[in-house]
Amino acid sequence: MKTLELQFTTDDNKTARISIEAPIEPVDTDQVKAAMADIIESNVFRTSNGSAYMELKGARLIENNITEIMID
């Protein structure tokens, strides 16, 4: 499974993240930047301590692989 992680710098200079499961691939960098800018501009997201998202920090595509091991 893949997850797109959007990273923002908050007004207290920490990193906040939003994770999106099963993103459309290939990931369009311009769309990601535009969506992140919209998130900041809308000012609807806050960290648990109330800090606002202020700047784009980065984005990354994370892939997790799970292999079940049978232990009868």
N, CA and C atoms as an extended XYZ file, in Angstrom:
216
Properties=species:S:1:pos:R:3:atomname:S:1:resname:S:1:resid:I:1 pbc="F F F"
N         0.835       -1.172        0.000 N   MET     1
C         0.000        0.000        0.000 CA  MET     1
C         0.887        1.245        0.000 C   MET     1
N         0.464        2.272       -0.723 N   LYS     2
C         1.223        3.518       -0.772 CA  LYS     2
C         0.444        4.630       -0.092 C   LYS     2
N         1.189        5.554        0.481 N   THR     3
C         0.623        6.714        1.155 CA  THR     3
C         1.374        7.950        0.681 C   THR     3
N         0.644        9.011        0.379 N   LEU     4
C         1.248       10.286        0.058 CA  LEU     4
C         1.242       11.119        1.339 C   LEU     4
N         2.419       11.535        1.772 N   GLU     5
C         2.540       12.324        2.992 CA  GLU     5
C         2.868       13.773        2.619 C   GLU     5
N         2.005       14.689        3.021 N   LEU     6
C         2.209       16.112        2.792 CA  LEU     6
C         2.792       16.707        4.064 C   LEU     6
N         3.884       17.441        3.936 N   GLN     7
C         4.570       17.997        5.100 CA  GLN     7
C         4.515       19.515        5.061 C   GLN     7
N         4.162       20.097        6.199 N   PHE     8
C         4.026       21.543        6.329 CA  PHE     8
C         4.852       22.030        7.520 C   PHE     8
N         5.342       23.256        7.428 N   THR     9
C         5.955       23.909        8.572 CA  THR     9
C         4.859       24.722        9.254 C   THR     9
N         4.779       24.619       10.577 N   THR    10
C         3.745       25.323       11.328 CA  THR    10
C         4.267       26.661       11.841 C   THR    10
N         3.367       27.458       12.408 N   ASP    11
C         3.778       28.769       12.900 CA  ASP    11
C         4.671       28.694       14.138 C   ASP    11
N         4.788       27.508       14.754 N   ASP    12
C         5.750       27.330       15.849 CA  ASP    12
C         7.006       26.598       15.364 C   ASP    12
N         7.214       26.611       14.034 N   ASN    13
C         8.410       26.058       13.382 CA  ASN    13
C         8.595       24.553       13.582 C   ASN    13
N         7.489       23.832       13.644 N   LYS    14
C         7.526       22.371       13.714 CA  LYS    14
C         6.950       21.822       12.418 C   LYS    14
N         7.026       20.509       12.253 N   THR    15
C         6.505       19.869       11.052 CA  THR    15
C         5.173       19.196       11.351 C   THR    15
N         4.184       19.477       10.505 N   ALA    16
C         2.880       18.806       10.574 CA  ALA    16
C         2.721       17.995        9.298 C   ALA    16
N         2.001       16.888        9.400 N   ARG    17
C         1.842       15.998        8.257 CA  ARG    17
C         0.382       15.632        8.036 C   ARG    17
N         0.028       15.479        6.764 N   ILE    18
C        -1.265       14.932        6.369 CA  ILE    18
C        -0.955       13.733        5.476 C   ILE    18
N        -1.552       12.584        5.789 N   SER    19
C        -1.322       11.370        5.003 CA  SER    19
C        -2.558       11.018        4.192 C   SER    19
N        -2.325       10.673        2.932 N   ILE    20
C        -3.403       10.305        2.018 CA  ILE    20
C        -3.117        8.897        1.511 C   ILE    20
N        -4.016        7.978        1.834 N   GLU    21
C        -3.824        6.591        1.409 CA  GLU    21
C        -4.231        6.403       -0.043 C   GLU    21
N        -3.529        5.533       -0.723 N   ALA    22
C        -3.806        5.152       -2.118 CA  ALA    22
C        -3.931        6.357       -3.045 C   ALA    22
N        -2.893        7.189       -3.131 N   PRO    23
C        -2.951        8.354       -4.014 CA  PRO    23
C        -2.945        7.940       -5.487 C   PRO    23
N        -3.426        8.836       -6.330 N   ILE    24
C        -3.395        8.599       -7.777 CA  ILE    24
C        -1.944        8.637       -8.233 C   ILE    24
N        -1.560        7.637       -9.006 N   GLU    25
C        -0.194        7.586       -9.531 CA  GLU    25
C        -0.226        7.628      -11.043 C   GLU    25
N         0.764        8.198      -11.647 N   PRO    26
C         1.906        8.838      -11.011 CA  PRO    26
C         1.471       10.140      -10.335 C   PRO    26
N         2.147       10.480       -9.249 N   VAL    27
C         1.827       11.680       -8.496 CA  VAL    27
C         2.246       12.898       -9.319 C   VAL    27
N         1.323       13.826       -9.475 N   ASP    28
C         1.573       15.051      -10.231 CA  ASP    28
C         2.076       16.123       -9.263 C   ASP    28
N         3.338       16.488       -9.379 N   THR    29
C         3.969       17.438       -8.461 CA  THR    29
C         3.246       18.774       -8.428 C   THR    29
N         2.841       19.264       -9.586 N   ASP    30
C         2.149       20.550       -9.632 CA  ASP    30
C         0.811       20.503       -8.892 C   ASP    30
N         0.085       19.410       -9.031 N   GLN    31
C        -1.187       19.267       -8.328 CA  GLN    31
C        -0.967       19.170       -6.823 C   GLN    31
N         0.075       18.463       -6.417 N   VAL    32
C         0.384       18.338       -4.991 CA  VAL    32
C         0.704       19.712       -4.414 C   VAL    32
N         1.560       20.476       -5.089 N   LYS    33
C         1.901       21.829       -4.625 CA  LYS    33
C         0.666       22.712       -4.525 C   LYS    33
N        -0.183       22.655       -5.545 N   ALA    34
C        -1.401       23.476       -5.556 CA  ALA    34
C        -2.334       23.086       -4.410 C   ALA    34
N        -2.489       21.792       -4.187 N   ALA    35
C        -3.356       21.323       -3.101 CA  ALA    35
C        -2.802       21.747       -1.744 C   ALA    35
N        -1.492       21.646       -1.581 N   MET    36
C        -0.876       22.055       -0.317 CA  MET    36
C        -1.033       23.558       -0.092 C   MET    36
N        -0.876       24.338       -1.151 N   ALA    37
C        -1.065       25.791       -1.038 CA  ALA    37
C        -2.512       26.114       -0.658 C   ALA    37
N        -3.471       25.373       -1.222 N   ASP    38
C        -4.886       25.565       -0.880 CA  ASP    38
C        -5.141       25.236        0.590 C   ASP    38
N        -4.498       24.177        1.083 N   ILE    39
C        -4.655       23.789        2.484 CA  ILE    39
C        -4.166       24.917        3.392 C   ILE    39
N        -3.009       25.476        3.067 N   ILE    40
C        -2.462       26.573        3.876 CA  ILE    40
C        -3.386       27.794        3.798 C   ILE    40
N        -3.805       28.141        2.594 N   GLU    41
C        -4.633       29.329        2.383 CA  GLU    41
C        -5.987       29.216        3.087 C   GLU    41
N        -6.559       28.016        3.103 N   SER    42
C        -7.880       27.829        3.713 CA  SER    42
C        -7.835       27.953        5.237 C   SER    42
N        -6.671       27.682        5.823 N   ASN    43
C        -6.470       27.824        7.265 CA  ASN    43
C        -7.455       26.992        8.088 C   ASN    43
N        -7.826       25.817        7.584 N   VAL    44
C        -8.765       24.963        8.315 CA  VAL    44
C        -8.075       23.882        9.140 C   VAL    44
N        -6.799       23.628        8.874 N   PHE    45
C        -6.075       22.613        9.623 CA  PHE    45
C        -5.206       23.263       10.690 C   PHE    45
N        -5.190       22.663       11.854 N   ARG    46
C        -4.347       23.090       12.970 CA  ARG    46
C        -3.741       21.840       13.594 C   ARG    46
N        -2.589       22.012       14.229 N   THR    47
C        -1.991       20.898       14.966 CA  THR    47
C        -2.768       20.711       16.263 C   THR    47
N        -2.450       19.670       16.993 N   SER    48
C        -3.156       19.404       18.249 CA  SER    48
C        -2.955       20.514       19.275 C   SER    48
N        -1.877       21.288       19.145 N   ASN    49
C        -1.673       22.400       20.084 CA  ASN    49
C        -2.132       23.738       19.496 C   ASN    49
N        -2.810       23.699       18.339 N   GLY    50
C        -3.404       24.901       17.767 CA  GLY    50
C        -2.548       25.667       16.783 C   GLY    50
N        -1.383       25.145       16.422 N   SER    51
C        -0.507       25.844       15.477 CA  SER    51
C        -1.038       25.734       14.050 C   SER    51
N        -0.938       26.823       13.315 N   ALA    52
C        -1.409       26.870       11.931 CA  ALA    52
C        -0.345       26.344       10.974 C   ALA    52
N        -0.797       25.800        9.850 N   TYR    53
C         0.108       25.386        8.788 CA  TYR    53
C         0.520       26.638        8.029 C   TYR    53
N         1.837       26.896        7.908 N   MET    54
C         2.319       28.147        7.354 CA  MET    54
C         3.018       28.021        6.003 C   MET    54
N         3.825       26.970        5.825 N   GLU    55
C         4.620       26.836        4.601 CA  GLU    55
C         4.663       25.397        4.130 C   GLU    55
N         4.883       25.238        2.807 N   LEU    56
C         5.124       23.904        2.257 CA  LEU    56
C         6.508       23.456        2.714 C   LEU    56
N         6.607       22.243        3.194 N   LYS    57
C         7.919       21.720        3.583 CA  LYS    57
C         8.355       20.624        2.624 C   LYS    57
N         7.428       19.747        2.251 N   GLY    58
C         7.779       18.666        1.345 CA  GLY    58
C         6.631       17.687        1.191 C   GLY    58
N         6.850       16.705        0.367 N   ALA    59
C         5.881       15.637        0.163 CA  ALA    59
C         6.674       14.385       -0.174 C   ALA    59
N         6.133       13.255        0.222 N   ARG    60
C         6.818       12.006       -0.131 CA  ARG    60
C         5.812       10.884       -0.286 C   ARG    60
N         6.161        9.969       -1.159 N   LEU    61
C         5.358        8.795       -1.426 CA  LEU    61
C         5.976        7.650       -0.634 C   LEU    61
N         5.197        7.075        0.268 N   ILE    62
C         5.688        6.024        1.148 CA  ILE    62
C         5.031        4.711        0.752 C   ILE    62
N         5.839        3.668        0.618 N   GLU    63
C         5.309        2.354        0.277 CA  GLU    63
C         5.606        1.390        1.423 C   GLU    63
N         4.546        0.743        1.928 N   ASN    64
C         4.692       -0.253        2.991 CA  ASN    64
C         4.364       -1.618        2.431 C   ASN    64
N         5.242       -2.557        2.672 N   ASN    65
C         5.003       -3.936        2.257 CA  ASN    65
C         4.877       -4.800        3.490 C   ASN    65
N         3.816       -5.592        3.534 N   ILE    66
C         3.590       -6.489        4.659 CA  ILE    66
C         3.580       -7.915        4.141 C   ILE    66
N         4.357       -8.776        4.757 N   THR    67
C         4.379      -10.183        4.419 CA  THR    67
C         3.948      -10.984        5.639 C   THR    67
N         2.832      -11.672        5.493 N   GLU    68
C         2.318      -12.498        6.585 CA  GLU    68
C         3.206      -13.739        6.723 C   GLU    68
N         3.505      -14.114        7.942 N   ILE    69
C         4.275      -15.320        8.223 CA  ILE    69
C         3.360      -16.278        8.990 C   ILE    69
N         3.140      -17.438        8.417 N   MET    70
C         2.262      -18.417        9.039 CA  MET    70
C         3.006      -19.111       10.193 C   MET    70
N         2.416      -19.110       11.363 N   ILE    71
C         3.050      -19.749       12.521 CA  ILE    71
C         2.065      -20.723       13.188 C   ILE    71
N         1.626      -21.676       12.420 N   ASP    72
C         0.651      -22.653       12.914 CA  ASP    72
C         1.057      -23.289       14.190 C   ASP    72
